[in-house]
mmCIF file of C-alpha atoms in Angstrom:
data_model
loop_
_atom_site.group_PDB
_atom_site.id
_atom_site.type_symbol
_atom_site.label_atom_id
_atom_site.label_comp_id
_atom_site.label_asym_id
_atom_site.label_seq_id
_atom_site.Cartn_x
_atom_site.Cartn_y
_atom_site.Cartn_z
ATOM 1 C CA MET N 1 16.892 12.631 0.037
ATOM 2 C CA ARG N 2 14.838 9.439 0.373
ATOM 3 C CA TYR N 3 11.302 9.381 -0.950
ATOM 4 C CA ARG N 4 8.191 7.227 -0.675
ATOM 5 C CA ARG N 5 4.955 7.462 -2.640
ATOM 6 C CA LEU N 6 1.839 7.306 -0.495
ATOM 7 C CA ASN N 7 -1.382 5.504 -1.475
ATOM 8 C CA VAL N 8 -2.964 8.734 -2.734
ATOM 9 C CA GLU N 9 -1.915 9.469 -6.302
ATOM 10 C CA GLY N 10 0.684 12.237 -6.477
ATOM 11 C CA VAL N 11 1.471 12.479 -2.741
ATOM 12 C CA VAL N 12 5.148 11.943 -1.972
ATOM 13 C CA GLU N 13 6.916 11.710 1.390
ATOM 14 C CA PHE N 14 10.488 13.031 1.561
ATOM 15 C CA THR N 15 12.998 12.121 4.267
ATOM 16 C CA PRO N 16 16.084 14.348 4.181
ATOM 17 C CA GLU N 17 19.498 13.554 5.564
ATOM 18 C CA VAL N 18 20.079 15.304 8.887
ATOM 19 C CA HIS N 19 23.716 16.388 9.314
ATOM 20 C CA GLN N 20 24.827 16.559 12.944
ATOM 21 C CA ASP N 21 28.054 17.606 14.641
ATOM 22 C CA GLN N 22 29.171 19.294 17.872
ATOM 23 C CA ARG N 23 27.415 22.546 16.828
ATOM 24 C CA GLY N 24 23.989 20.957 16.294
ATOM 25 C CA SER N 25 22.289 19.941 13.079
ATOM 26 C CA PHE N 26 21.614 21.077 9.517
ATOM 27 C CA VAL N 27 18.888 19.758 7.229
ATOM 28 C CA SER N 28 17.241 20.646 3.897
ATOM 29 C CA PRO N 29 13.712 19.176 3.965
ATOM 30 C CA PHE N 30 12.934 20.676 0.534
ATOM 31 C CA THR N 31 14.851 20.721 -2.743
ATOM 32 C CA ALA N 32 13.365 21.588 -6.135
ATOM 33 C CA GLU N 33 15.521 18.847 -7.668
ATOM 34 C CA SER N 34 13.947 16.113 -5.503
ATOM 35 C CA LEU N 35 10.447 17.455 -6.128
ATOM 36 C CA ALA N 36 11.002 17.366 -9.893
ATOM 37 C CA ALA N 37 12.553 13.900 -9.788
ATOM 38 C CA TYR N 38 10.030 12.157 -7.541
ATOM 39 C CA ALA N 39 6.765 14.145 -7.596
ATOM 40 C CA GLY N 40 6.570 15.012 -11.305
ATOM 41 C CA ARG N 41 6.621 18.770 -10.690
ATOM 42 C CA LYS N 42 8.510 21.075 -13.011
ATOM 43 C CA SER N 43 9.130 23.386 -10.066
ATOM 44 C CA PHE N 44 7.506 24.648 -6.901
ATOM 45 C CA ALA N 45 7.170 28.402 -7.121
ATOM 46 C CA ALA N 46 6.270 29.169 -3.527
ATOM 47 C CA ALA N 47 3.670 31.930 -3.206
ATOM 48 C CA GLN N 48 3.335 31.699 0.564
ATOM 49 C CA LEU N 49 5.148 30.179 3.540
ATOM 50 C CA SER N 50 3.149 29.733 6.752
ATOM 51 C CA TYR N 51 3.635 28.165 10.191
ATOM 52 C CA SER N 52 1.249 26.864 12.800
ATOM 53 C CA THR N 53 1.861 26.020 16.444
ATOM 54 C CA SER N 54 -0.495 23.540 18.089
ATOM 55 C CA ARG N 55 -0.976 21.734 21.353
ATOM 56 C CA ARG N 56 -1.397 18.002 21.798
ATOM 57 C CA GLY N 57 -4.891 16.792 20.871
ATOM 58 C CA THR N 58 -5.418 19.405 18.141
ATOM 59 C CA VAL N 59 -6.778 18.281 14.771
ATOM 60 C CA ARG N 60 -6.391 20.649 11.801
ATOM 61 C CA GLY N 61 -8.175 19.891 8.534
ATOM 62 C CA VAL N 62 -9.188 18.242 6.274
ATOM 63 C CA HIS N 63 -8.495 21.335 4.116
ATOM 64 C CA PHE N 64 -8.303 21.813 0.347
ATOM 65 C CA THR N 65 -8.608 24.600 -2.244
ATOM 66 C CA ARG N 66 -11.108 25.029 -5.096
ATOM 67 C CA CYS N 67 -9.803 23.885 -8.486
ATOM 68 C CA PRO N 68 -9.280 26.085 -10.398
ATOM 69 C CA PRO N 69 -7.077 27.678 -9.285
ATOM 70 C CA GLY N 70 -5.908 24.824 -7.001
ATOM 71 C CA MET N 71 -3.020 24.891 -4.581
ATOM 72 C CA ALA N 72 -0.210 22.418 -4.002
ATOM 73 C CA LYS N 73 1.446 22.236 -0.575
ATOM 74 C CA TYR N 74 4.759 21.094 0.817
ATOM 75 C CA VAL N 75 4.446 20.498 4.564
ATOM 76 C CA CYS N 76 7.076 19.727 7.182
ATOM 77 C CA CYS N 77 7.022 19.325 10.962
ATOM 78 C CA LEU N 78 9.749 21.572 12.416
ATOM 79 C CA ALA N 79 9.221 20.663 16.085
ATOM 80 C CA GLY N 80 7.019 18.184 17.933
ATOM 81 C CA GLU N 81 5.125 15.361 16.243
ATOM 82 C CA ILE N 82 1.968 14.814 14.208
ATOM 83 C CA GLN N 83 0.000 12.069 12.527
ATOM 84 C CA ASP N 84 -0.531 13.451 9.022
ATOM 85 C CA PHE N 85 -3.457 12.519 6.747
ATOM 86 C CA VAL N 86 -4.039 13.036 3.023
ATOM 87 C CA VAL N 87 -7.429 12.346 1.386
ATOM 88 C CA ASP N 88 -7.938 12.201 -2.384
ATOM 89 C CA LEU N 89 -10.912 14.473 -3.120
ATOM 90 C CA ARG N 90 -10.343 14.702 -6.905
ATOM 91 C CA LYS N 91 -13.278 13.243 -8.826
ATOM 92 C CA GLY N 92 -11.898 11.069 -11.601
ATOM 93 C CA SER N 93 -8.626 10.358 -9.808
ATOM 94 C CA PRO N 94 -7.508 6.704 -9.747
ATOM 95 C CA THR N 95 -7.365 6.967 -5.942
ATOM 96 C CA PHE N 96 -10.513 9.092 -5.374
ATOM 97 C CA GLY N 97 -11.867 8.724 -1.820
ATOM 98 C CA ARG N 98 -8.731 6.957 -0.615
ATOM 99 C CA TRP N 99 -6.639 8.269 2.276
ATOM 100 C CA ASP N 100 -3.199 7.562 3.681
ATOM 101 C CA THR N 101 -1.302 8.599 6.784
ATOM 102 C CA THR N 102 2.283 9.074 7.923
ATOM 103 C CA ARG N 103 4.110 10.358 10.984
ATOM 104 C CA LEU N 104 5.993 13.661 10.727
ATOM 105 C CA ASP N 105 8.254 14.999 13.485
ATOM 106 C CA GLY N 106 10.920 17.573 14.199
ATOM 107 C CA ALA N 107 13.661 14.970 14.637
ATOM 108 C CA THR N 108 13.503 13.477 11.134
ATOM 109 C CA MET N 109 12.184 16.643 9.379
ATOM 110 C CA ARG N 110 10.212 14.336 7.080
ATOM 111 C CA ALA N 111 8.032 16.321 4.640
ATOM 112 C CA LEU N 112 5.080 15.742 2.319
ATOM 113 C CA TYR N 113 4.307 17.043 -1.131
ATOM 114 C CA ILE N 114 0.505 17.312 -1.489
ATOM 115 C CA PRO N 115 -0.898 18.050 -4.962
ATOM 116 C CA ALA N 116 -3.858 20.331 -5.639
ATOM 117 C CA GLY N 117 -7.214 18.729 -4.918
ATOM 118 C CA VAL N 118 -5.895 16.442 -2.179
ATOM 119 C CA GLY N 119 -7.220 17.209 1.300
ATOM 120 C CA HIS N 120 -4.762 17.606 4.158
ATOM 121 C CA ALA N 121 -5.205 17.153 7.906
ATOM 122 C CA PHE N 122 -3.116 16.296 10.916
ATOM 123 C CA ALA N 123 -3.512 15.284 14.537
ATOM 124 C CA VAL N 124 -0.998 16.767 16.973
ATOM 125 C CA LEU N 125 0.748 14.247 19.216
ATOM 126 C CA ARG N 126 2.982 16.594 21.270
ATOM 127 C CA ASP N 127 2.584 20.051 22.782
ATOM 128 C CA ASP N 128 4.277 22.982 21.015
ATOM 129 C CA THR N 129 4.285 21.252 17.647
ATOM 130 C CA VAL N 130 5.296 23.553 14.784
ATOM 131 C CA MET N 131 4.242 22.891 11.184
ATOM 132 C CA SER N 132 5.588 24.628 8.090
ATOM 133 C CA TYR N 133 3.462 24.947 4.941
ATOM 134 C CA MET N 134 4.944 26.086 1.628
ATOM 135 C CA MET N 135 2.107 26.769 -0.822
ATOM 136 C CA SER N 136 1.963 27.264 -4.581
ATOM 137 C CA GLY N 137 -0.674 29.996 -4.249
ATOM 138 C CA PRO N 138 -1.671 32.665 -1.754
ATOM 139 C CA TYR N 139 -4.261 31.928 0.912
ATOM 140 C CA ARG N 140 -7.653 33.217 -0.218
ATOM 141 C CA PRO N 141 -10.432 32.414 2.277
ATOM 142 C CA ALA N 142 -13.142 32.395 -0.411
ATOM 143 C CA LEU N 143 -11.359 29.522 -2.195
ATOM 144 C CA GLU N 144 -10.674 27.396 0.879
ATOM 145 C CA LEU N 145 -12.878 24.375 1.612
ATOM 146 C CA ALA N 146 -12.950 21.701 4.283
ATOM 147 C CA LEU N 147 -14.018 18.084 4.661
ATOM 148 C CA SER N 148 -15.051 16.872 8.103
ATOM 149 C CA PRO N 149 -12.171 14.962 9.724
ATOM 150 C CA LEU N 150 -14.915 13.088 11.606
ATOM 151 C CA ASP N 151 -16.689 11.842 8.433
ATOM 152 C CA PRO N 152 -17.593 8.222 9.337
ATOM 153 C CA ASP N 153 -17.394 7.124 5.692
ATOM 154 C CA ILE N 154 -13.762 8.273 5.489
ATOM 155 C CA ALA N 155 -13.005 6.984 9.027
ATOM 156 C CA LEU N 156 -9.629 8.614 9.598
ATOM 157 C CA PRO N 157 -7.885 6.896 12.546
ATOM 158 C CA LEU N 158 -7.715 10.000 14.733
ATOM 159 C CA PRO N 159 -6.389 9.678 18.287
ATOM 160 C CA ASP N 160 -8.871 8.090 20.653
ATOM 161 C CA ASP N 161 -9.357 11.226 22.721
ATOM 162 C CA PRO N 162 -12.783 12.633 23.672
ATOM 163 C CA ASP N 163 -11.236 16.103 24.044
ATOM 164 C CA LEU N 164 -9.864 16.582 20.523
ATOM 165 C CA VAL N 165 -9.439 20.284 19.748
ATOM 166 C CA LEU N 166 -10.989 21.350 16.421
ATOM 167 C CA SER N 167 -11.877 24.759 15.034
ATOM 168 C CA GLU N 168 -15.564 25.518 14.647
ATOM 169 C CA ARG N 169 -15.046 25.470 10.881
ATOM 170 C CA ASP N 170 -13.582 21.944 10.946
ATOM 171 C CA ARG N 171 -16.171 20.645 13.414
ATOM 172 C CA ALA N 172 -18.998 21.891 11.141
ATOM 173 C CA ALA N 173 -17.362 20.869 7.837
ATOM 174 C CA PRO N 174 -19.420 18.712 5.444
ATOM 175 C CA THR N 175 -18.850 15.041 4.730
ATOM 176 C CA LEU N 176 -17.447 13.743 1.440
ATOM 177 C CA LYS N 177 -20.967 12.827 0.326
ATOM 178 C CA GLU N 178 -22.251 16.332 1.142
ATOM 179 C CA LEU N 179 -19.346 17.978 -0.703
ATOM 180 C CA ASP N 180 -20.095 15.798 -3.726
ATOM 181 C CA GLU N 181 -23.822 16.632 -3.626
ATOM 182 C CA ARG N 182 -22.982 20.354 -3.518
ATOM 183 C CA GLY N 183 -20.600 20.061 -6.486
ATOM 184 C CA LEU N 184 -17.622 21.212 -4.409
ATOM 185 C CA LEU N 185 -15.181 18.372 -5.051
ATOM 186 C CA PRO N 186 -12.259 19.161 -7.363
ATOM 187 C CA ASP N 187 -12.118 17.640 -10.836
ATOM 188 C CA TYR N 188 -8.987 15.511 -11.293
ATOM 189 C CA ALA N 189 -7.963 17.112 -14.615
ATOM 190 C CA ALA N 190 -8.534 20.651 -13.290
ATOM 191 C CA ALA N 191 -6.574 19.824 -10.125
ATOM 192 C CA ARG N 192 -3.638 18.556 -12.178
ATOM 193 C CA ARG N 193 -3.608 21.757 -14.209
ATOM 194 C CA GLY N 194 -3.665 23.831 -11.013
ATOM 195 C CA ASP N 195 -0.915 21.691 -9.571
ATOM 196 C CA GLY N 196 1.571 22.333 -12.374
ATOM 197 C CA ALA N 197 1.998 18.607 -13.004
ATOM 198 C CA ARG N 198 3.875 17.551 -16.111
#
């Protein structure tokens, strides 16, 4: 398993080895051993595994969970291709307000570990793209928050497409400044506790 740290503190990209032969392929995009070694997690006790299917031009996010309790995620593209974005929303973090991006696709099965308090979004680049999300806590709508992916102060480099497909929730989501004014941004220390970091 190869790894790379992104420019948002705590976010790690994992690239597994894909084994191929005449039958097809076999890959393990997640191992607890790699997570412990490279992301500083004692373990990743998965509370929920979810999948989404999206068409080209869809943007999902930027989503995050209130801290406490916080929720870490491990995401992988199983089919298709996305441009993935992580945004540090943790007040007090050394990389607060910073974002980074990487390409995930079904061929490489590259995955991302995203700690609690870090916002996650992606833009879908191919039809019938399938994303897998392993989460450290169950989905509870009352705890879920969103940052506008169109926030001009964040300026995520979304595809230049006038027909981007967003949910009503994401289209109406507040900016980083508005989240801060409402006291909805996660505290860095609280996020780290919710994340299970060492």
